[in-house]
XYZ file of C-alpha atoms in Angstrom:
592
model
C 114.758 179.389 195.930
C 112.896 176.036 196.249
C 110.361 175.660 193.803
C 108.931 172.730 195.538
C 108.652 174.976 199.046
C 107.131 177.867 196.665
C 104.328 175.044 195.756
C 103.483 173.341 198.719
C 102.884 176.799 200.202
C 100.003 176.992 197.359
C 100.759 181.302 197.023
C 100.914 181.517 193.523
C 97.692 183.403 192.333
C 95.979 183.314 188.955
C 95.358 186.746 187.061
C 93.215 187.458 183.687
C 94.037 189.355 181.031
C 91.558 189.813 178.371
C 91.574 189.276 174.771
C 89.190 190.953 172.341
C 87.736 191.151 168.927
C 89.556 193.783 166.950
C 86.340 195.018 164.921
C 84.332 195.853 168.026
C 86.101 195.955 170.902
C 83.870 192.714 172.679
C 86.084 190.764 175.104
C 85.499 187.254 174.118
C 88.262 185.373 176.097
C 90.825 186.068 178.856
C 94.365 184.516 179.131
C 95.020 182.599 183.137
C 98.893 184.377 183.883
C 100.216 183.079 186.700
C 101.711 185.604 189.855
C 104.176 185.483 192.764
C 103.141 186.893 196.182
C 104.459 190.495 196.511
C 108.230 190.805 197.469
C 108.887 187.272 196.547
C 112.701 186.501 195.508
C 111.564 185.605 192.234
C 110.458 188.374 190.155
C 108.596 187.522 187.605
C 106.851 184.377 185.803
C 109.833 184.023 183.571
C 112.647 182.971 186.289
C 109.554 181.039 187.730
C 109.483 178.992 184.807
C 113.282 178.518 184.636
C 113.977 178.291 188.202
C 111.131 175.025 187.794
C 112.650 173.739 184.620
C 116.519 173.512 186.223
C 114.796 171.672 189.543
C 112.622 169.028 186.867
C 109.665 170.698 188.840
C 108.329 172.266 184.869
C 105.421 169.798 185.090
C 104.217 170.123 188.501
C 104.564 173.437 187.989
C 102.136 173.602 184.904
C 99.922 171.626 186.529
C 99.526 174.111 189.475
C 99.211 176.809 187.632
C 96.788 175.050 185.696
C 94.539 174.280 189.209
C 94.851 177.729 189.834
C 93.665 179.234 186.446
C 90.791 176.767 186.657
C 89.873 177.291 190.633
C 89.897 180.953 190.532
C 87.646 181.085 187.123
C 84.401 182.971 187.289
C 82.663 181.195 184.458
C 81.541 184.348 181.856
C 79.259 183.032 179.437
C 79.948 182.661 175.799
C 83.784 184.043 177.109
C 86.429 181.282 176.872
C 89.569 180.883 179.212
C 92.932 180.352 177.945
C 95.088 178.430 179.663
C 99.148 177.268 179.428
C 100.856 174.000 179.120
C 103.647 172.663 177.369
C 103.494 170.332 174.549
C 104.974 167.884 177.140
C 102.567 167.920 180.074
C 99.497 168.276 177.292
C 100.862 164.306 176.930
C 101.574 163.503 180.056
C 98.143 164.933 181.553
C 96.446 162.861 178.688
C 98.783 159.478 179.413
C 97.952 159.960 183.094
C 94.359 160.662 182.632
C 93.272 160.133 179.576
C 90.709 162.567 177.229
C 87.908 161.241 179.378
C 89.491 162.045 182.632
C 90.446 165.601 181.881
C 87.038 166.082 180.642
C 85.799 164.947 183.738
C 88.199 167.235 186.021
C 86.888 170.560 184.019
C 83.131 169.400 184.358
C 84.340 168.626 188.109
C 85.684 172.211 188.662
C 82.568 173.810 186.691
C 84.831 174.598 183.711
C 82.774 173.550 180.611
C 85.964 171.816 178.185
C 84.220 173.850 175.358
C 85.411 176.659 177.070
C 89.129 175.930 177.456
C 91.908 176.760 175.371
C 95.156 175.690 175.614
C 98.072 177.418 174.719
C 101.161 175.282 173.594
C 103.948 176.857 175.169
C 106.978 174.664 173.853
C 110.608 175.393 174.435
C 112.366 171.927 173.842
C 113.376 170.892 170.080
C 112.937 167.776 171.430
C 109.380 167.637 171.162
C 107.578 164.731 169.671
C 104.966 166.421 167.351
C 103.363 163.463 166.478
C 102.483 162.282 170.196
C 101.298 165.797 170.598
C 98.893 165.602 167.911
C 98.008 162.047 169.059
C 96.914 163.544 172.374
C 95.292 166.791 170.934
C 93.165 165.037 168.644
C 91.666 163.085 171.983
C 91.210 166.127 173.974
C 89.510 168.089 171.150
C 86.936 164.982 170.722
C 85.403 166.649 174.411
C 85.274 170.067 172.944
C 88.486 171.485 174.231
C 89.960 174.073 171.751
C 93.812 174.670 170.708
C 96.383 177.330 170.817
C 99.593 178.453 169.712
C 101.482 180.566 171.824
C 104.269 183.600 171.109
C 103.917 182.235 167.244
C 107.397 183.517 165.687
C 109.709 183.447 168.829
C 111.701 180.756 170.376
C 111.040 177.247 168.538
C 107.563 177.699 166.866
C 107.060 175.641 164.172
C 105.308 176.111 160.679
C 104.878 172.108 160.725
C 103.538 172.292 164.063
C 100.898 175.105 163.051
C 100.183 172.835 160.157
C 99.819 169.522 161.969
C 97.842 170.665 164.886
C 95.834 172.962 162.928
C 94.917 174.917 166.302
C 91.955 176.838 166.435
C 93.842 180.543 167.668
C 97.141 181.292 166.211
C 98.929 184.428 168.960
C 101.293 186.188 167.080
C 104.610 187.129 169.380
C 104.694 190.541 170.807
C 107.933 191.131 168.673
C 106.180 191.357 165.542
C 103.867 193.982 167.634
C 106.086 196.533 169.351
C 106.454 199.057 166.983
C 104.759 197.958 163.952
C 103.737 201.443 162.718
C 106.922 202.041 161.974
C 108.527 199.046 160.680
C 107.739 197.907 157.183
C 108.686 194.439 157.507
C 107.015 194.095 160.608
C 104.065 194.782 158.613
C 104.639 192.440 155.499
C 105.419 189.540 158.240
C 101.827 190.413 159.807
C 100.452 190.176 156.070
C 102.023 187.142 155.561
C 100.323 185.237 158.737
C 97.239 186.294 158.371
C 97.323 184.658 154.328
C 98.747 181.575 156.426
C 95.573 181.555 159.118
C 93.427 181.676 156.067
C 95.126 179.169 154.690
C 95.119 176.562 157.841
C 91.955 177.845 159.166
C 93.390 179.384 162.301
C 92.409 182.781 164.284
C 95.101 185.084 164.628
C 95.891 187.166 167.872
C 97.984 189.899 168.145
C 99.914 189.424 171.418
C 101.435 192.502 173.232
C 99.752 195.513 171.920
C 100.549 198.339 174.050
C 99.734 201.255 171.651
C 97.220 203.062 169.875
C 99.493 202.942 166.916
C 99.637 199.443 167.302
C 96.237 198.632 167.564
C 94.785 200.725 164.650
C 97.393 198.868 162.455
C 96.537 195.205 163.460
C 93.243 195.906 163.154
C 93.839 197.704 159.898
C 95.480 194.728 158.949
C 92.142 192.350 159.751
C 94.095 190.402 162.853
C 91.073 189.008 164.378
C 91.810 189.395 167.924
C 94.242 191.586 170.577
C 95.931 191.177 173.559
C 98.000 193.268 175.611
C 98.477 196.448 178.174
C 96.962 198.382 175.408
C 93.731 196.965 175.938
C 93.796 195.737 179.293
C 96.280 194.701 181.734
C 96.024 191.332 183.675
C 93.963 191.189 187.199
C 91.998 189.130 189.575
C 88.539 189.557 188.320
C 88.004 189.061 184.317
C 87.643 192.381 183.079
C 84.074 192.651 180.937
C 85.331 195.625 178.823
C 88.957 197.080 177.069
C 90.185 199.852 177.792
C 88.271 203.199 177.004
C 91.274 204.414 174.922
C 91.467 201.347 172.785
C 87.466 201.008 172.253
C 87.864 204.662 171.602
C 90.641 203.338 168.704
C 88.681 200.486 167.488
C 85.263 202.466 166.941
C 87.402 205.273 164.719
C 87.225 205.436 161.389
C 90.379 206.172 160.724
C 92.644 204.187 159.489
C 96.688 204.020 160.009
C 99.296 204.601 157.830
C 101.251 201.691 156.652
C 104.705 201.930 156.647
C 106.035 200.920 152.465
C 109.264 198.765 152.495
C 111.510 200.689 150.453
C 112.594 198.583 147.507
C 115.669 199.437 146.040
C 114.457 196.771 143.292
C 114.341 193.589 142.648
C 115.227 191.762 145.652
C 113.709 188.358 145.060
C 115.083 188.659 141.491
C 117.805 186.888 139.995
C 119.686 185.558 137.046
C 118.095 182.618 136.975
C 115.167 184.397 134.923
C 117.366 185.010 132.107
C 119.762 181.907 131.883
C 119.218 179.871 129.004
C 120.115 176.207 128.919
C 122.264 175.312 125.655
C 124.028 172.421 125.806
C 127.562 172.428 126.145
C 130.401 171.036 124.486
C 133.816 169.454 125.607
C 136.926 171.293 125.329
C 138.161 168.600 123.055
C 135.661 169.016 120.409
C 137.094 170.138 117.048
C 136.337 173.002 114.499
C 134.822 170.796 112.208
C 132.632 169.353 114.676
C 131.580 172.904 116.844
C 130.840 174.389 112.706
C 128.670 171.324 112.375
C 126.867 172.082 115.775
C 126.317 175.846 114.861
C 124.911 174.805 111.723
C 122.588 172.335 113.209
C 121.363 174.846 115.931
C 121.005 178.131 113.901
C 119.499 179.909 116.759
C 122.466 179.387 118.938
C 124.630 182.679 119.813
C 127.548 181.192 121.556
C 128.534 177.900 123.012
C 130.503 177.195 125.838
C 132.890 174.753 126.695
C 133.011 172.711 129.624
C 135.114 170.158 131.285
C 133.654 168.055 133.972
C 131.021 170.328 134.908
C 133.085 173.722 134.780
C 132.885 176.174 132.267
C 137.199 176.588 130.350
C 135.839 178.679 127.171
C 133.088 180.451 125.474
C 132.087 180.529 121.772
C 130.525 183.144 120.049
C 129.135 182.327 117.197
C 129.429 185.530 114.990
C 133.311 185.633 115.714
C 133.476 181.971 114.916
C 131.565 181.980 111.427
C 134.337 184.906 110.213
C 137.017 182.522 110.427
C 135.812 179.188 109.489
C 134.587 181.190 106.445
C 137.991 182.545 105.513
C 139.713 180.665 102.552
C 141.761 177.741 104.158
C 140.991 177.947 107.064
C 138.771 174.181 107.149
C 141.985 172.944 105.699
C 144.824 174.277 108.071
C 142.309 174.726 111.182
C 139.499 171.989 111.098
C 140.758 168.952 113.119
C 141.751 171.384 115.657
C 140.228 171.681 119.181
C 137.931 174.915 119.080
C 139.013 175.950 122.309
C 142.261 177.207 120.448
C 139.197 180.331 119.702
C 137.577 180.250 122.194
C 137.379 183.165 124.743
C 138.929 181.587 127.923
C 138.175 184.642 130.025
C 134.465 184.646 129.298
C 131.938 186.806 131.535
C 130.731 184.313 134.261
C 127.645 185.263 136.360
C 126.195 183.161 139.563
C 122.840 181.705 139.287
C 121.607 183.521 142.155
C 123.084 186.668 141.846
C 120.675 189.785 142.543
C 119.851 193.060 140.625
C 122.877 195.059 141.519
C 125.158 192.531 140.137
C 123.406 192.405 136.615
C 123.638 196.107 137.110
C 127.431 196.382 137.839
C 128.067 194.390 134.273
C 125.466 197.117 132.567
C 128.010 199.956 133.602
C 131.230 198.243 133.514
C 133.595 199.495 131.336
C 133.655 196.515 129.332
C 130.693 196.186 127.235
C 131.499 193.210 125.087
C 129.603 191.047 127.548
C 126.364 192.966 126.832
C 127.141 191.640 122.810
C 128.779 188.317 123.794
C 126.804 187.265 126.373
C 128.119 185.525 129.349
C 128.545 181.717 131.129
C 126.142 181.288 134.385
C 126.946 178.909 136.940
C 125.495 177.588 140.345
C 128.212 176.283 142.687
C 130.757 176.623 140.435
C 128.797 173.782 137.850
C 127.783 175.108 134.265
C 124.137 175.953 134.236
C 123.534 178.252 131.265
C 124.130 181.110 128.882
C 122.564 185.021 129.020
C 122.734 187.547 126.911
C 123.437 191.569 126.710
C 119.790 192.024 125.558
C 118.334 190.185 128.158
C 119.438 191.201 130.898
C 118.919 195.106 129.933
C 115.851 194.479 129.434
C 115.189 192.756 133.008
C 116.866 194.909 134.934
C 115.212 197.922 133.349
C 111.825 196.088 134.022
C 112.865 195.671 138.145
C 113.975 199.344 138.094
C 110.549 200.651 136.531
C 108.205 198.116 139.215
C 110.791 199.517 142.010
C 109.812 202.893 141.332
C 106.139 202.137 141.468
C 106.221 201.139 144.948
C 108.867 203.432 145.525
C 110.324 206.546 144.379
C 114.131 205.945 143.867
C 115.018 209.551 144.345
C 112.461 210.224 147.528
C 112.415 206.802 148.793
C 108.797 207.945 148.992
C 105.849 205.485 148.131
C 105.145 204.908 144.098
C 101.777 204.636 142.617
C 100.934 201.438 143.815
C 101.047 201.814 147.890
C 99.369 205.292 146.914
C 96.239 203.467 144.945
C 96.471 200.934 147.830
C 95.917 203.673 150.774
C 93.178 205.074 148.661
C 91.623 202.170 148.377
C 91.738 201.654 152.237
C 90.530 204.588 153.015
C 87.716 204.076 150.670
C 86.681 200.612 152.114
C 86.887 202.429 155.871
C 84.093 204.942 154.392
C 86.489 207.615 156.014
C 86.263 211.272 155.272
C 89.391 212.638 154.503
C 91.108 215.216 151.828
C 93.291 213.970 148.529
C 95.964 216.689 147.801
C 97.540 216.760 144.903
C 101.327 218.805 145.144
C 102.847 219.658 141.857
C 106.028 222.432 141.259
C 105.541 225.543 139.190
C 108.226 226.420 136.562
C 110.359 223.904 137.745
C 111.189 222.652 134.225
C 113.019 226.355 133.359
C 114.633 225.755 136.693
C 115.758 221.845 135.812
C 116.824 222.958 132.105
C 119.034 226.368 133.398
C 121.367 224.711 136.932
C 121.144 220.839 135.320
C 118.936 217.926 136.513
C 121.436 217.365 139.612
C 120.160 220.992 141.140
C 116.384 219.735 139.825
C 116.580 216.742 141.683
C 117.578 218.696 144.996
C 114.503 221.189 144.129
C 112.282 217.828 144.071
C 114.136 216.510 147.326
C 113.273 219.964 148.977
C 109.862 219.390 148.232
C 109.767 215.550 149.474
C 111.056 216.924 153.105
C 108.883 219.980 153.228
C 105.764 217.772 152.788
C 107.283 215.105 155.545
C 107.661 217.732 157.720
C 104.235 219.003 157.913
C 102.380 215.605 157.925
C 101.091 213.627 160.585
C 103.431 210.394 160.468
C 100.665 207.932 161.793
C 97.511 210.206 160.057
C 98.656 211.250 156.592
C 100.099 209.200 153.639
C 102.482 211.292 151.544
C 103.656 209.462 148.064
C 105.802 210.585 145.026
C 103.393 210.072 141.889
C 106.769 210.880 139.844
C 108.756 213.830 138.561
C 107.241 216.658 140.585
C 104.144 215.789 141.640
C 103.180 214.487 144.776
C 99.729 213.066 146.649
C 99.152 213.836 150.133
C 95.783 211.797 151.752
C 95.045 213.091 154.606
C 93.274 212.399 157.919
C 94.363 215.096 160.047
C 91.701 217.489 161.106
C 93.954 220.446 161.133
C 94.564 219.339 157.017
C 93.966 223.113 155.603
C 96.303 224.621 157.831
C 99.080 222.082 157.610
C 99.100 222.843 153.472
C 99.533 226.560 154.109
C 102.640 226.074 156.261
C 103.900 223.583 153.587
C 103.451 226.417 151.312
C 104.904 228.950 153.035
C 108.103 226.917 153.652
C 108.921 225.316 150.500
C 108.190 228.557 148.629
C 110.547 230.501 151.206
C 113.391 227.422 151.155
C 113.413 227.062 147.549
C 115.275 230.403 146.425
C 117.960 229.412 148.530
C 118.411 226.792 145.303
C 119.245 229.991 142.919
C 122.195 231.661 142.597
C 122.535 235.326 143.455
C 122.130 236.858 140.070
C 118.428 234.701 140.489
C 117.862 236.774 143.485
C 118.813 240.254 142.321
C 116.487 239.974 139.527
C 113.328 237.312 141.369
C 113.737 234.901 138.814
C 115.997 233.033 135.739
C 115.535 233.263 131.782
C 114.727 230.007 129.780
C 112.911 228.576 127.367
C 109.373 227.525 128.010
C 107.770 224.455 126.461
C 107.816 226.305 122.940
C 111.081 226.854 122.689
C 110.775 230.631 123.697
C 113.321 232.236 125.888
C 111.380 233.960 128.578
C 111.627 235.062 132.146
C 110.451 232.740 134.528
C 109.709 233.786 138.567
C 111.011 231.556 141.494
C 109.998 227.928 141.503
C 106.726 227.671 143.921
C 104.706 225.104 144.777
C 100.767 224.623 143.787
C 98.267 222.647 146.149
C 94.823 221.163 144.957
C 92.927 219.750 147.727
C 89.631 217.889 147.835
C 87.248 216.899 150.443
C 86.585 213.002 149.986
C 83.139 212.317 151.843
C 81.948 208.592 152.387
C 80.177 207.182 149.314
C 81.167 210.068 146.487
C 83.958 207.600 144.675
C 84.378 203.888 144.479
C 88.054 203.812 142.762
C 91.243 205.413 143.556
C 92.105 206.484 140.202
C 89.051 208.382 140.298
C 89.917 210.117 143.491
C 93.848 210.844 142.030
C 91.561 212.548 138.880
C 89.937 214.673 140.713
C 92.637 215.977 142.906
C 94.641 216.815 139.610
C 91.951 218.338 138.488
C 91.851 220.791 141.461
C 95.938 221.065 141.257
C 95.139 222.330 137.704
C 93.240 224.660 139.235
C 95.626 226.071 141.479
C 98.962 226.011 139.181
C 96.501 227.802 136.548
C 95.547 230.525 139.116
C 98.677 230.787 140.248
C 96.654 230.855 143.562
C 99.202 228.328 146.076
C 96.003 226.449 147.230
C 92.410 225.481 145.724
C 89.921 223.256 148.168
C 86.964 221.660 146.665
C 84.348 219.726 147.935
C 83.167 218.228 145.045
C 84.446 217.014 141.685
C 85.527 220.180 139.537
C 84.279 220.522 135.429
C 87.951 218.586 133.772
C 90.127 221.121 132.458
C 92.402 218.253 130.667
C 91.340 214.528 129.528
C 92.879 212.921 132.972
C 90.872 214.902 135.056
C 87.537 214.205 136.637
C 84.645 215.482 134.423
C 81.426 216.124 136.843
C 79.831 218.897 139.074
């Protein structure tokens, strides 16, 4: 198909699709997308735009496109118009006309340049950013505005966001599509809008097709929206989004952020815990090493290296028992010291994650954990560890891990749980804290072994999944048995019945059958008293969080505990409260 023949017959029509604040719903700009006459040969704009590029029509193209955005316009006031051009024909329409010029062509077509935008659609690595900016920095003297376009696909550029500085930032619809469900997704969105505060830009989410979608990008304070979601593209500028998504944007409720499981420790390495202690050549004698160790008391070991690569390690202890044995100075001390050193020694990479450290904590060969052990970064010495050390670092991942994520649930920790409180809290959203906790499940734990208690805590983690609204209700794992549920859904009361009813029902099957024949197992209880002890159950304090009655999340976890007491006290399944209850322990909440 001729691209030329497609232009000169001047069919190619201008549509608007608009773009709106995320807080309110107000359309405040609409995008110019180009479109083919019905049952053209060329589908969409995409083969357009390649079809042009193979014939070296790309420019002319642009430029038509650009005509026809700008022709077709219905001038909305205080609405702007976004329009697109490469990086390349931004230059060339400034070489060929210069700032002035194009100033004078919107004025001309009753476009005000304060209301353009232009989107910098660029494709080519070749791009020469600094004529770009060169160009830019003329056109924005008349009061035209920037863009960045599909930010995150194809070649888009930190430098270039950072260079050009432009005014709106649109985020590509990939990072969109199914946000509420992806966790890194979500952490990617976090991390732009830190960058747009940094450079100054507005962010737009491009391609938002959901109501899922939308309450998270707007829970995540992305400025503005695009997409089918809230309106699709046509001839005349819509003034309004779509009822569905207003109907979104005005709720108070807010979405559930999917929590990126961490295993632990994934931007961690050995490079916390490598010490630099200067190494010695293989050559170096046992006078000379004793000499060292004296002069360096603190040192544990010393290794020995040959140009740049680690032959031997040192340990001080071992050394010190034979230099102090009689004769040994005599017979041994012009020696090399590498005749005791351990030529096998432990070596670790630099850059080597949690699950490595963790491999040498469990290996059968614990000398390393006394000895220490060589690191190195391409091969080339670059330090000593030690046993204690890295214990103690990889116990500190594994503890911060479990705070933001439950190892044996994969459930959210404390921290995302404080964190969805907190939302909620800012929102001013009604909605009920529940507080889930197991009843004589430590007889149960101490009588079939932890392995069977940490099924009987897994049975509980998928009983409360199962009854929650994925995109409504937060469910995390506070630890051990105990659980918080925040919910939004309406149908709240009803949903902690069933999760009642099931987990109580499900959980026998986790006894044996002499449990069954007699309802229940003997143990000891917390005094050290054999008793008998009923089926595990599960207990259920709810309460009604209205706008206004807490500030803090820790205050709203008290007072859900404090109705869970309630309820594992009464031995009642569920307790509901609308207000604060009188503290029955010192964690709890303490007014009427």
């Amino acid at each position: 198909m001729s691209i030329a023949r497609l232009l000169d017959e001047n069919t190619l029509r201008a549509h608007y699709q608009p773009i709106a604040r995320l807080d309110n719903g107000a359309v405040v700009a609409h995008e110019s997308l180009i479109r083919l006459p019905a049952g053209h040969a060329i589908r969409n704009p995409d083969e357009l735009f390649h079809a042009a590029r193979e014939q070296g029509l790309l420019v002319r193209l642009e430029q038509a496109c650009l005509d026809e955005g700008i022709r077709t316009w219905s001038s909305l006031a205080g609405r702007l118009l976004f329009l697109n051009l490469s990086a390349f024909a931004v230059v060339e329409m400034v070489d060929r006309l210069t700032a002035a010029g194009v100033a004078w062509a919107l004025e001309a077509a009753g476009v005000s340049p304060s209301s353009l935008v232009i989107e910098i659609t660029e494709h080519d690595h070749a791009m020469d950013i600094s004529r770009l900016i060169h160009a830019a920095t003329q056109i924005r003297a008349c009061g035209v505005r920037f863009a960045l376009d599909d930010y995150g696909e194809g070649h888009s550029s930190l430098r270039l966001w950072a260079e050009l500085r432009p005014d709106y930032v649109k985020i590509d619809k990939y990072f969109i599509a199914g946000v509420e469900a992806n966790p890194v997704k979500v952490q990617t969105l976090r991390g732009l809008v830190h960058l747009a505060e940094i450079f100054g830009s507005t962010l737009i989410a491009e391609g938002i097709e959901t109501q899922a979608e939308l309450r998270v990008v707007r829970d995540l304070g992305i400025a503005l929206g695009q997409g089918y979601g809230l309106g699709r593209p046509q001839q005349r500028p819509a003034l309004d989004i779509l009822p569905a998504a207003q109907g979104v944007i005005a709720s108070a409720e807010i979405s559930v952020l999917p929590s990126l499981a961490r295993a632990g420790g994934g931007d961690v390495t050995l490079a916390r815990v490598t010490t630099w202690v200067e190494p010695q050549h293989p050559a170096i004698t046992v006078n000379e090493l004793a000499e060292v160790f004296q002069t360096h008391s603190s040192l544990k070991a010393i290794a020995l290296v040959d140009s740049g690569r680690p032959v031997g390690l040192v340990i001080r202890q071992t050394f010190n028992d034979s230099y102090s044995r009689p004769f040994f100075k005599e017979l041994f001390g012009g020696r090399p010291a590498m005749q005791f050193a351990n030529t096998n020694p432990l070596v670790l990479q630099k850059h080597a994650g949690v699950d490595a450290m963790t491999d040498v904590l469990i290996s059968a060969d614990q000398r390393y954990l006394s000895e220490g052990f060589i690191v190195t970064e391409n091969g080339q010495y670059a330090g000593l560890g030690s046993g204690q050390q890295l214990v103690r670092l990889v116990t500190e991942v594994r503890i911060e891990a479990a705070r933001h994520a439950n190892p044996l649930t994969f459930l959210p920790g404390n921290i995302p749980i404080n964190e969805h409180i907190r939302r909620l809290l800012k929102a001013g959203r009604r909605f009920v804290a529940c507080y889930a906790d197991l009843n004589d499940f430590k007889p149960f734990n101490d009588h079939y072994g932890y392995w069977q208690g940490d099924e009987m805590i897994r049975l509980a983690a998928r009983t409360l999944v199962s009854h929650c609204e994925p995109q409504r209700d937060f469910l995390g794992h506070v630890g051990g048995d105990d659980f918080m549920i925040l919910f939004q859904s309406e149908d709240w009361e009803q949903r902690c019945r069933l999760i009642l009813e099931s987990f109580n029902e499900r959980a026998r099957d986790l006894f044996d059958e002499e449990a069954l024949r007699r309802g229940g197992i003997d143990a000891e209880d917390r005094h050290g008293v054999r008793r008998f002890f009923p089926f595990t159950t599960l207990s259920l304090g709810a309460i009604v969080i209205e706008p206004g009655h807490f500030d803090k999340p820790d205050a709203v976890a008290s007072a859900a505990a404090a109705v869970k007491h309630q309820a594992k006290m009464g031995h009642e399944g569920l307790v509901v409260a609308h207000r604060p209850v009188v503290r029955p322990h010192p964690q709890a909440q303490s007014w009427q």
